[in-house]
PDB file of C-alpha atoms in Angstrom:
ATOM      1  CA  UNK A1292     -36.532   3.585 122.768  1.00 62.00           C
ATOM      2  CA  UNK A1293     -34.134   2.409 120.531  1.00 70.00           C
ATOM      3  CA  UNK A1294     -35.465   1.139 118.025  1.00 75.00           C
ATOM      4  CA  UNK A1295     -36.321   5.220 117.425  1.00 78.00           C
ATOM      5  CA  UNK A1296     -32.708   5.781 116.946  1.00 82.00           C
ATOM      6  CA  UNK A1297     -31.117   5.357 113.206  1.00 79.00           C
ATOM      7  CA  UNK A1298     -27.747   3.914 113.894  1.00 81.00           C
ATOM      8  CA  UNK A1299     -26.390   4.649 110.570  1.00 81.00           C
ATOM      9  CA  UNK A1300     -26.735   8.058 110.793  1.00 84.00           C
ATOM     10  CA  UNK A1301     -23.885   8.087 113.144  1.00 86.00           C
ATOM     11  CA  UNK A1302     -21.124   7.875 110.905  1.00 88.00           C
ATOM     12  CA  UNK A1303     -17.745  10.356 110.603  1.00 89.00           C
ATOM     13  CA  UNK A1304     -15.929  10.228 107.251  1.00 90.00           C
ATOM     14  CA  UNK A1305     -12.785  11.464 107.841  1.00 92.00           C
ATOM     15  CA  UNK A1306     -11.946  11.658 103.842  1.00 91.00           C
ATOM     16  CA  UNK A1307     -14.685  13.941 103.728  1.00 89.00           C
ATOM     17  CA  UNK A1308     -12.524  16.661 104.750  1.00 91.00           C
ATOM     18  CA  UNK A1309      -8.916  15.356 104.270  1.00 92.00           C
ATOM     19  CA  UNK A1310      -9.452  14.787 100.335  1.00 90.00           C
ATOM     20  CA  UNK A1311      -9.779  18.075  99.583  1.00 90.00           C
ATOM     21  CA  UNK A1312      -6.342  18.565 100.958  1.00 91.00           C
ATOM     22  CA  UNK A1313      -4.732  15.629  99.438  1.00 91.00           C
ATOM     23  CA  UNK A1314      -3.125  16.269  95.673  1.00 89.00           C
ATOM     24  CA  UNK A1315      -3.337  13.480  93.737  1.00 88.00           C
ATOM     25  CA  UNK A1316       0.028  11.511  93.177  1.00 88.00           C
ATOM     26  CA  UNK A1317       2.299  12.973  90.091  1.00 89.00           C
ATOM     27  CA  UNK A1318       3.989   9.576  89.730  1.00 88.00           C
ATOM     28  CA  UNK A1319       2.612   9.828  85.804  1.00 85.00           C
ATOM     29  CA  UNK A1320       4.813  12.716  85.803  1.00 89.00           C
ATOM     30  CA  UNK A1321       7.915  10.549  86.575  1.00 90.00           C
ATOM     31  CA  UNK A1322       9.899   8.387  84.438  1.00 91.00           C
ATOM     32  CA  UNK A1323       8.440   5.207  83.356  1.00 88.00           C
ATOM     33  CA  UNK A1324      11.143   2.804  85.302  1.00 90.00           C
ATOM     34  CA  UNK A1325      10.636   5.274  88.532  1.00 92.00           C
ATOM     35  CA  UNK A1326       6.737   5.188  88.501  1.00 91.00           C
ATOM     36  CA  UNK A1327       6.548   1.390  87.985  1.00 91.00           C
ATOM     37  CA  UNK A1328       8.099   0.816  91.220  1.00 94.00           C
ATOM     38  CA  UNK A1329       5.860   3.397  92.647  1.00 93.00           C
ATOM     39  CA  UNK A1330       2.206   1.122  91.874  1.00 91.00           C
ATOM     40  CA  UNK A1331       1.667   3.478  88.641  1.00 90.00           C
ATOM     41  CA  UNK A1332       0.567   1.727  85.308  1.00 87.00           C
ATOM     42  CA  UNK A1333      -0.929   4.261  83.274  1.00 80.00           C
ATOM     43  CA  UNK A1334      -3.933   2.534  81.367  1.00 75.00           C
ATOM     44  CA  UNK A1335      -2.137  -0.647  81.173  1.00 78.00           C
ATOM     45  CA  UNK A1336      -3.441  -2.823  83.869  1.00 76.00           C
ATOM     46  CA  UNK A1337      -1.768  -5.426  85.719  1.00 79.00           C
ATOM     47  CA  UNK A1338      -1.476  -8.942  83.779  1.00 83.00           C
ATOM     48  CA  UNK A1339      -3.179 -11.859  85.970  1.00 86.00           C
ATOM     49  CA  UNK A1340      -1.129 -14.479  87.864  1.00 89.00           C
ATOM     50  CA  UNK A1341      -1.783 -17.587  89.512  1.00 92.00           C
ATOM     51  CA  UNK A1342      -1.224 -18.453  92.434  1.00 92.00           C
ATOM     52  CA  UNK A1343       1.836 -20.614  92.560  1.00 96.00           C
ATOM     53  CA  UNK A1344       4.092 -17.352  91.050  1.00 94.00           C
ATOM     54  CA  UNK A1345       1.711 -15.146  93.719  1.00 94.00           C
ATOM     55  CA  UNK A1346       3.137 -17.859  96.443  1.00 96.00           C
ATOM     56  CA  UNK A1347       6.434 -17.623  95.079  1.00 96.00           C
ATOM     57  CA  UNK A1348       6.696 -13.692  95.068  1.00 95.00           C
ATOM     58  CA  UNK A1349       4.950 -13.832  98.476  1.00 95.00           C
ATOM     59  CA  UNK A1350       7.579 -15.856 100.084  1.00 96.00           C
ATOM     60  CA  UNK A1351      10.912 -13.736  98.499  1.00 96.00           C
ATOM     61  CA  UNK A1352       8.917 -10.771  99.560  1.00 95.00           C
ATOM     62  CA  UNK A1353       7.684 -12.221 103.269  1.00 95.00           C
ATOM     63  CA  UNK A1354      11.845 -13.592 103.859  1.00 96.00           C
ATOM     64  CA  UNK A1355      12.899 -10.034 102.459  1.00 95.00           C
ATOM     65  CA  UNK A1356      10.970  -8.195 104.410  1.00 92.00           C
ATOM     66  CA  UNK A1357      11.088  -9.466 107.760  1.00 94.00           C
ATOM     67  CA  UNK A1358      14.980  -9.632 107.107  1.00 92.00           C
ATOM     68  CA  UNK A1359      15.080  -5.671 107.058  1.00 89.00           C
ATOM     69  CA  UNK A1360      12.272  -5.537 109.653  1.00 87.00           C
ATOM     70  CA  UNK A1361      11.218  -8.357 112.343  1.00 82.00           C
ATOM     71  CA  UNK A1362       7.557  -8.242 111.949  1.00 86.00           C
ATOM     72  CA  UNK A1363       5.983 -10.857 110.716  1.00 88.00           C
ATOM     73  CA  UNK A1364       2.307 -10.008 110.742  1.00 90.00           C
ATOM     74  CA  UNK A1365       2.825  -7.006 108.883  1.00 93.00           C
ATOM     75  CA  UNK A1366       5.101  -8.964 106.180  1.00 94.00           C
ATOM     76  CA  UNK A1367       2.325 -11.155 105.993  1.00 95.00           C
ATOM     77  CA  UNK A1368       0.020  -8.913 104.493  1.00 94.00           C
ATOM     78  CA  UNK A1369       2.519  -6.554 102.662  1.00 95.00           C
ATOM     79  CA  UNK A1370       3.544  -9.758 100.294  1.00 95.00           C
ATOM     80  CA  UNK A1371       0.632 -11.881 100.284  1.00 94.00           C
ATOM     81  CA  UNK A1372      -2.305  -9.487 100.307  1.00 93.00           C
ATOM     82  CA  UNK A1373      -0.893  -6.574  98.840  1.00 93.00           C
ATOM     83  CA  UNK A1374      -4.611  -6.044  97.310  1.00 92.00           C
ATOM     84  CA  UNK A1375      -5.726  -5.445 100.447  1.00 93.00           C
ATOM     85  CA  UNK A1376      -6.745  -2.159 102.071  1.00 93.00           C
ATOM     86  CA  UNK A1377      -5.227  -3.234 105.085  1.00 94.00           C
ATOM     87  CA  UNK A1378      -1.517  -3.287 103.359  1.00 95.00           C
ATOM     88  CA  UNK A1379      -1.998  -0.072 101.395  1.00 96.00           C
ATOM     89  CA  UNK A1380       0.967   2.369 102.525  1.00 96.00           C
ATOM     90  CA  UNK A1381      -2.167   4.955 104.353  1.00 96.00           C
ATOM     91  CA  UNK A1382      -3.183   1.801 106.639  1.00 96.00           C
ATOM     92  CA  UNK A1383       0.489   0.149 107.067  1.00 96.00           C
ATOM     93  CA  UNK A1384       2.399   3.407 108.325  1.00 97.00           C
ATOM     94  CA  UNK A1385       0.104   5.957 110.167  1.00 97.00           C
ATOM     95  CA  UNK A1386      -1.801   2.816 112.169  1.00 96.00           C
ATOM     96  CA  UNK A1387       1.635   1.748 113.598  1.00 96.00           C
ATOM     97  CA  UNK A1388       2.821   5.122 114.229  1.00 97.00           C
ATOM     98  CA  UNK A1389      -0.727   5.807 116.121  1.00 97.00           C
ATOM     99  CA  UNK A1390      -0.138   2.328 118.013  1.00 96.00           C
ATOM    100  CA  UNK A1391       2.757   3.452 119.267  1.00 95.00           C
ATOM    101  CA  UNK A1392       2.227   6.242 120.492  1.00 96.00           C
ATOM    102  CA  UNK A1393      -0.997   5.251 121.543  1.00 96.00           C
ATOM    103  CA  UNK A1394       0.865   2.677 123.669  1.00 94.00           C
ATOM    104  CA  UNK A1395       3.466   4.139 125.423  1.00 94.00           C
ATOM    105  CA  UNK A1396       0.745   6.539 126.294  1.00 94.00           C
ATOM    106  CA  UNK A1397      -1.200   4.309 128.217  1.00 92.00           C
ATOM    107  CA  UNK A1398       1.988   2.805 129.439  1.00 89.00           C
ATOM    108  CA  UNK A1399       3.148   5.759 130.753  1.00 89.00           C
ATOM    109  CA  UNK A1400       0.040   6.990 132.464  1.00 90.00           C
ATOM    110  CA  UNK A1401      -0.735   2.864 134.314  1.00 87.00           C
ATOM    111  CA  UNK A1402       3.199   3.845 135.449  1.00 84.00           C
ATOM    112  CA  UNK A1403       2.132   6.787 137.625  1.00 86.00           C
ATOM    113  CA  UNK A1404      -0.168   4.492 139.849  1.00 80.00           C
ATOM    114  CA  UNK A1405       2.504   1.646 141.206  1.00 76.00           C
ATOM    115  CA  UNK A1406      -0.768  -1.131 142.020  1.00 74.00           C
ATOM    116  CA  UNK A1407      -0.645  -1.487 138.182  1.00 69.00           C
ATOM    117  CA  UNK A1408       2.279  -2.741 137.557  1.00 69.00           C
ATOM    118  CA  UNK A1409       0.502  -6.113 138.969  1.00 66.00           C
ATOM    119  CA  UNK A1410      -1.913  -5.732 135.967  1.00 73.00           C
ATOM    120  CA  UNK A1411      -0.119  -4.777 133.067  1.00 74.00           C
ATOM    121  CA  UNK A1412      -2.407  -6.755 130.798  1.00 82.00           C
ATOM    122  CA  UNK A1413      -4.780  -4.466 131.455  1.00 89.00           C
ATOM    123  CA  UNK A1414      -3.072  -1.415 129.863  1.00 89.00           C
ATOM    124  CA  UNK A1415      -2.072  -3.515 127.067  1.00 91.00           C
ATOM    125  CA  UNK A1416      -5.992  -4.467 126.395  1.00 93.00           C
ATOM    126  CA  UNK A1417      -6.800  -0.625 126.876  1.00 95.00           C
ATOM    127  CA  UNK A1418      -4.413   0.325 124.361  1.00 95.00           C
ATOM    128  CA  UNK A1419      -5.190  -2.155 122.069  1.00 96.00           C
ATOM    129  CA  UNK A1420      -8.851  -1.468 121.859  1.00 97.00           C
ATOM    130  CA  UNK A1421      -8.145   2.444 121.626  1.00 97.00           C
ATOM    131  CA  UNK A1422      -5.262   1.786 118.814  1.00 97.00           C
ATOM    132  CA  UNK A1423      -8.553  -0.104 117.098  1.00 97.00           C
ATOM    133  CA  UNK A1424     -10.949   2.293 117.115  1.00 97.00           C
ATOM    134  CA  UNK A1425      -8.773   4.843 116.016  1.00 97.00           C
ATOM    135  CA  UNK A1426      -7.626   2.953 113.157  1.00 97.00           C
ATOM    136  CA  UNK A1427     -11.479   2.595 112.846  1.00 96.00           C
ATOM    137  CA  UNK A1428     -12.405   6.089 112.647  1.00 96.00           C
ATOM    138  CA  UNK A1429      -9.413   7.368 110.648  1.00 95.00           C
ATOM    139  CA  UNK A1430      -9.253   4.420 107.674  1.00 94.00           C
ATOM    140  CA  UNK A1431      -6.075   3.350 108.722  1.00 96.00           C
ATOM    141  CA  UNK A1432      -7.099  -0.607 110.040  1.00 96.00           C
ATOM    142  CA  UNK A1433      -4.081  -2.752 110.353  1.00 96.00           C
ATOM    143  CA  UNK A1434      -4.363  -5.342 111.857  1.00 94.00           C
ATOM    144  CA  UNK A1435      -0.664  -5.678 113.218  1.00 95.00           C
ATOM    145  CA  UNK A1436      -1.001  -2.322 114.872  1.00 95.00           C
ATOM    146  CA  UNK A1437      -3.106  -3.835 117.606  1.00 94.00           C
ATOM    147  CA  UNK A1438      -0.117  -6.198 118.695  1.00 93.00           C
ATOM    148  CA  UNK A1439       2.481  -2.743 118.535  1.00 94.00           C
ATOM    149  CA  UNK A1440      -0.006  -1.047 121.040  1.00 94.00           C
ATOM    150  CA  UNK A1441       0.475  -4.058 123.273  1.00 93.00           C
ATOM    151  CA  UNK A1442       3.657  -4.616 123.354  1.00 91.00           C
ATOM    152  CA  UNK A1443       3.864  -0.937 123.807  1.00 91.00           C
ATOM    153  CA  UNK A1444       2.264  -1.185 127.093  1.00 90.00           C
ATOM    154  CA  UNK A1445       3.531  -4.551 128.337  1.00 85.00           C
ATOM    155  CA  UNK A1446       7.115  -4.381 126.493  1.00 84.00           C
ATOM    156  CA  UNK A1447       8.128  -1.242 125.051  1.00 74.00           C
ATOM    157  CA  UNK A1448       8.158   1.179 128.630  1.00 72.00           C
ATOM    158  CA  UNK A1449      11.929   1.604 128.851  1.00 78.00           C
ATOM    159  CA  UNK A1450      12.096   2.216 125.142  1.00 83.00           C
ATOM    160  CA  UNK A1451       9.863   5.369 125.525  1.00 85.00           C
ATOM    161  CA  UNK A1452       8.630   7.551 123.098  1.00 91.00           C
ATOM    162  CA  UNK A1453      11.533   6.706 121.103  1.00 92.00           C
ATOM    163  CA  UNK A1454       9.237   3.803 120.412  1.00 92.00           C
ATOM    164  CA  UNK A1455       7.481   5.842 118.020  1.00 94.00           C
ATOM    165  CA  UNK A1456      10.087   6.771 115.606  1.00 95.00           C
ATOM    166  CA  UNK A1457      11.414   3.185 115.428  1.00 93.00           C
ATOM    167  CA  UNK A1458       8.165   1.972 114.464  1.00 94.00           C
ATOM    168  CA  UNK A1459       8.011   4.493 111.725  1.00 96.00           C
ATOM    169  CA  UNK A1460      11.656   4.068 110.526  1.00 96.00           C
ATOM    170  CA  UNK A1461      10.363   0.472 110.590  1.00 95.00           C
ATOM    171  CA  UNK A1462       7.501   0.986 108.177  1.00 95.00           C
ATOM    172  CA  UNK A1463       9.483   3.106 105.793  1.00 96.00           C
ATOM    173  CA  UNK A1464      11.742  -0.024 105.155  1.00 96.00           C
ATOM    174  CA  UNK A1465       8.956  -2.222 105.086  1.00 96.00           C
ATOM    175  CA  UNK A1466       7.154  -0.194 102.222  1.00 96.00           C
ATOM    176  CA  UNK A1467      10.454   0.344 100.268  1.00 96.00           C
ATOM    177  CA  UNK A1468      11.284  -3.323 100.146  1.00 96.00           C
ATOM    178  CA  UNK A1469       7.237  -4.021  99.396  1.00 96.00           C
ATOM    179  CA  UNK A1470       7.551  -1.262  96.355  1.00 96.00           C
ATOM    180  CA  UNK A1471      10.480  -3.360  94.751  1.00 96.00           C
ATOM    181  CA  UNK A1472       9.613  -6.940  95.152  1.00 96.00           C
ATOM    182  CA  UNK A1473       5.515  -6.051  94.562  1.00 95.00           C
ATOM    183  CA  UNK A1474       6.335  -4.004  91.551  1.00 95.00           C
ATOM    184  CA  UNK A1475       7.944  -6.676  89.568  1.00 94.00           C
ATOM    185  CA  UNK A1476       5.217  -8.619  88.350  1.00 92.00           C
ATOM    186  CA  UNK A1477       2.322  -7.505  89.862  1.00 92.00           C
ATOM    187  CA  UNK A1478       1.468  -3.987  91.193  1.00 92.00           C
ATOM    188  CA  UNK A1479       1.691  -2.381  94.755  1.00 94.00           C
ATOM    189  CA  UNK A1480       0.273   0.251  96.447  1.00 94.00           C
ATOM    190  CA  UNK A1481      -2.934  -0.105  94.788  1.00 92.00           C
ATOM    191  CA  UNK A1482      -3.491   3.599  95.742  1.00 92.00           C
ATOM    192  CA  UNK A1483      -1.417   5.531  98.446  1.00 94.00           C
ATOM    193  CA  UNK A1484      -4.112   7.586 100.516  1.00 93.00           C
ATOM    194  CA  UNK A1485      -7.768   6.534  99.286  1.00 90.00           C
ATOM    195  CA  UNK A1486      -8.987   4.899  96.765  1.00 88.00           C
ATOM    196  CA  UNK A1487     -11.821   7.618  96.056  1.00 84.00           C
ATOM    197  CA  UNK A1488     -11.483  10.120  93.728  1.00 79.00           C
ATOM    198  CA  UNK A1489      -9.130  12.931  94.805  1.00 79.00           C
ATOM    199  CA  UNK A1490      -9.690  16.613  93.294  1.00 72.00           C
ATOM    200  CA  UNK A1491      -8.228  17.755  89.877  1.00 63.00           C
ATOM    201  CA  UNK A1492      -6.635  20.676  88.582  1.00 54.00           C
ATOM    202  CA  UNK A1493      -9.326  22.787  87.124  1.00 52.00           C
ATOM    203  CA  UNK A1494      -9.069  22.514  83.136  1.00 44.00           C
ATOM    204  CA  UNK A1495     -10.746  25.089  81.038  1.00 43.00           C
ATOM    205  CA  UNK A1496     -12.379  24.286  77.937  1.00 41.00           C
ATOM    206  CA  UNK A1497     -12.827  26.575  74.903  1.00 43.00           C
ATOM    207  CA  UNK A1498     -15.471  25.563  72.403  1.00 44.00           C
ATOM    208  CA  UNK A1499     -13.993  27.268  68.922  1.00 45.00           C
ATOM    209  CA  UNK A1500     -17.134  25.383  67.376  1.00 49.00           C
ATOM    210  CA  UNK A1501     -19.135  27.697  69.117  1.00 45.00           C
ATOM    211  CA  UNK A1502     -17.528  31.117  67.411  1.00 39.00           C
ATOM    212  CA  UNK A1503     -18.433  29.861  63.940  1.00 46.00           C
ATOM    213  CA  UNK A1504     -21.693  28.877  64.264  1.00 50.00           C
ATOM    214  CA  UNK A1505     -23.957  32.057  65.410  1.00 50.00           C
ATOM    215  CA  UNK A1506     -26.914  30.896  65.886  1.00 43.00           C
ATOM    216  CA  UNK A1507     -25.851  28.570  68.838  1.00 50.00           C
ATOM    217  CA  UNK A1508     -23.442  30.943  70.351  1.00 53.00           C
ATOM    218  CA  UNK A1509     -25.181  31.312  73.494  1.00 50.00           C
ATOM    219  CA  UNK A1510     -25.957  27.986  73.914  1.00 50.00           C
ATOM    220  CA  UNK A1511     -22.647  26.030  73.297  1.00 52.00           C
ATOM    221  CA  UNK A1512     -21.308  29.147  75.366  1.00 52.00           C
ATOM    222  CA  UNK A1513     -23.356  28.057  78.336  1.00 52.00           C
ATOM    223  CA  UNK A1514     -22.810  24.491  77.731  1.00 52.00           C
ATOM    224  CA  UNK A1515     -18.716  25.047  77.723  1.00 52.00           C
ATOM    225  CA  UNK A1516     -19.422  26.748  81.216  1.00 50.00           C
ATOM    226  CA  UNK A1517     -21.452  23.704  82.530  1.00 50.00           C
ATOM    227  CA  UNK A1518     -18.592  21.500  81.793  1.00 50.00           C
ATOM    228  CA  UNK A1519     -15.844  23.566  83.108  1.00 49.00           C
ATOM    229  CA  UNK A1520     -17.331  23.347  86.695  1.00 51.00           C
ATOM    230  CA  UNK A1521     -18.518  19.928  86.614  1.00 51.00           C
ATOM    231  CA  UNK A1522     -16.090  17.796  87.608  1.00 54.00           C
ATOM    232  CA  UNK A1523     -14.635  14.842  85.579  1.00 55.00           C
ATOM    233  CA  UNK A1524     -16.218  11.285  86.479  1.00 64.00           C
ATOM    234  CA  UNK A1525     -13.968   8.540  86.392  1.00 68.00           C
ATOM    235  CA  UNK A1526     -14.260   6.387  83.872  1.00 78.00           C
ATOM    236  CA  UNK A1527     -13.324   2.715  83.116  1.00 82.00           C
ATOM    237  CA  UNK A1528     -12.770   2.008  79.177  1.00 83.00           C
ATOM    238  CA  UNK A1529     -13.551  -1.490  77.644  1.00 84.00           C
ATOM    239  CA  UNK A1530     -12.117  -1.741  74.280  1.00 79.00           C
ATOM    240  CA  UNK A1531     -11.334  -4.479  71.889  1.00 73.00           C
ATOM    241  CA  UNK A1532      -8.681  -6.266  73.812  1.00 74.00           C
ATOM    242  CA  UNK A1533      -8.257  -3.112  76.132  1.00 78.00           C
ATOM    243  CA  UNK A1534      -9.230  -1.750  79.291  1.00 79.00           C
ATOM    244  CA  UNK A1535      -8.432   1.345  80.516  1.00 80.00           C
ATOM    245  CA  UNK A1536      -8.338   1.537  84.521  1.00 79.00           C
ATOM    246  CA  UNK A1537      -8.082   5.079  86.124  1.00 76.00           C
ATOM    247  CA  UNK A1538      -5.592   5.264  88.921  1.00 67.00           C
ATOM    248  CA  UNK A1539      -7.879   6.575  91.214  1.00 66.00           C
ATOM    249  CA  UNK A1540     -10.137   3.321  90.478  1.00 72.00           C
ATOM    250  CA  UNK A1541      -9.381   0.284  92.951  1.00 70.00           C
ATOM    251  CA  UNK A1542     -10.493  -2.924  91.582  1.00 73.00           C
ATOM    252  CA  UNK A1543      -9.743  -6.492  92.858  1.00 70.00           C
ATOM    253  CA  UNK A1544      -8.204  -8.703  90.862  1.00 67.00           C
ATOM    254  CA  UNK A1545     -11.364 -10.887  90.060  1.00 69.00           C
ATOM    255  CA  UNK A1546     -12.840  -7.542  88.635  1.00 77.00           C
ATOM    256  CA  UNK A1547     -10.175  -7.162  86.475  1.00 76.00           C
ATOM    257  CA  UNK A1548     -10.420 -10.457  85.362  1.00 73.00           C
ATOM    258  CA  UNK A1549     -14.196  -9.859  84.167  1.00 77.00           C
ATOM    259  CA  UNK A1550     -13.582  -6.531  82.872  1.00 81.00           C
ATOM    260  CA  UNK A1551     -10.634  -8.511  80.696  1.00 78.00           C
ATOM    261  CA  UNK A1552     -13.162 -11.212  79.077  1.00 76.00           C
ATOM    262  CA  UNK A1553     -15.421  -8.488  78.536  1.00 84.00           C
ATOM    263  CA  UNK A1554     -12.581  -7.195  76.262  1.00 76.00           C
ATOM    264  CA  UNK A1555     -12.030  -9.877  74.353  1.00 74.00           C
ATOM    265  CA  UNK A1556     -15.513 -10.841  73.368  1.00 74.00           C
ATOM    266  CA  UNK A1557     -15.752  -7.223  71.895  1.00 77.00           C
ATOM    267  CA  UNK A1558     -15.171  -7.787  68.050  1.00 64.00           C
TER     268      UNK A1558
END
């Protein structure tokens, strides 16, 4: 019976309908020193590094940050995979806010029967494995989340719900050291909400071709109309010694790499 039953047909995309509602960052609006810090780089991408300065920047940014805040796991991956789409800002705040309150949740609702309090590991694994398939469903994975929905259970209960706000004052100064120290020689967030495209502002195009040239009036008319409601691919630009990343575009850094020698064998 099922081997009837298409399995990848069941599938929510939550971006589907939040993306529409997301504007896309005006950090290009900024000033340059203000939008550097904040992961933009115009077309300019990100120069290469190996890994000894990536291990160096890793551990200032891994003893910085879990000076400010004491969590290592998320440190971890804020400074030494800030690639990743687990340490994107999206992933690192609303998963630990959702763990938390996901946690003391649970906690509070194993507290109203007294035989659990013999079992509390049980809670802890409930909240854990809701806090994941949340994350799951909403594109917010993080891994260190799953350990903040446990302790919530097993270790946070006489913090309360006050839980959740110090987990998200937490994140805040995570992020803000991770946007200095990431920002000086290589480039964090590599997007803030999604990768994928979000919508534009609607440009209008006038073809003044079009009024000189009678006889293909109507048609460049028409075509002028097609490309006003079409919207505008992204586009990556090799050049000689150039390439042009859009910010919406997320690219590891091997892809980068190959896009660069692509460049430079363009004469």
């Amino acid at each position: 019976m099922l081997r009837n039953v298409d399995f990848s047909r069941w599938h929510v995309d939550i971006d589907r309908y939040l993306n529409p509602l997301v504007p896309r960052p005006p950090w290009r609006w900024l000033p340059r020193p203000i939008s550097h810090f904040l992961g933009y780089r115009g077309d300019k991408p990100p120069k290469n590094l190996g890994n000894l300065v990536l291990a160096f920047w890793s551990l200032i940014g891994v003893f910085c940050g879990v000076l400010v805040v004491a969590e290592g796991a998320a440190a971890v991956l804020e400074f030494g995979a800030i690639e990743s789409p687990f340490a994107q800002p999206r992933n690192a705040v609303l998963s630990q806010v959702m763990a938390s309150a996901i946690g003391i949740g649970i906690g509070r609702l194993f507290a109203l029967n007294p035989h659990a309090n013999a079992l509390p590991q049980v809670g802890g694994a409930l909240a854990c494995a809701i806090t994941t398939a949340v994350m799951v469903l909403t594109k917010t994975v993080h891994p260190p989340a799953g350990a903040t929905a446990l302790l919530s259970v097993t270790e946070g209960y006489e913090i309360g719900w006050f839980l959740i706000l110090i987990m998200f004052l937490g994140c805040i100064m995570m992020q803000s050291v991770a946007l200095v120290i990431n920002n000086i020689q290589r480039r964090f967030p590599v997007y803030w909400w999604t990768p994928d495209p979000l919508p534009r502002p609607k440009v209008v195009v006038e073809d003044t071709e079009s009024a000189r040239e009678g006889k293909q009036e109507s048609l460049a008319s028409s075509a002028s109309d097609d490309d006003t409601q079409a919207p505008v691919p992204a586009r990556i630009v090799i050049q000689e010694g150039r390439v042009s990343i859009p910010d919406n575009v997320w690219l590891t850094a091997e892809e980068k790499e190959w896009l660069e020698k692509i460049s430079q064998r363009i004469r």
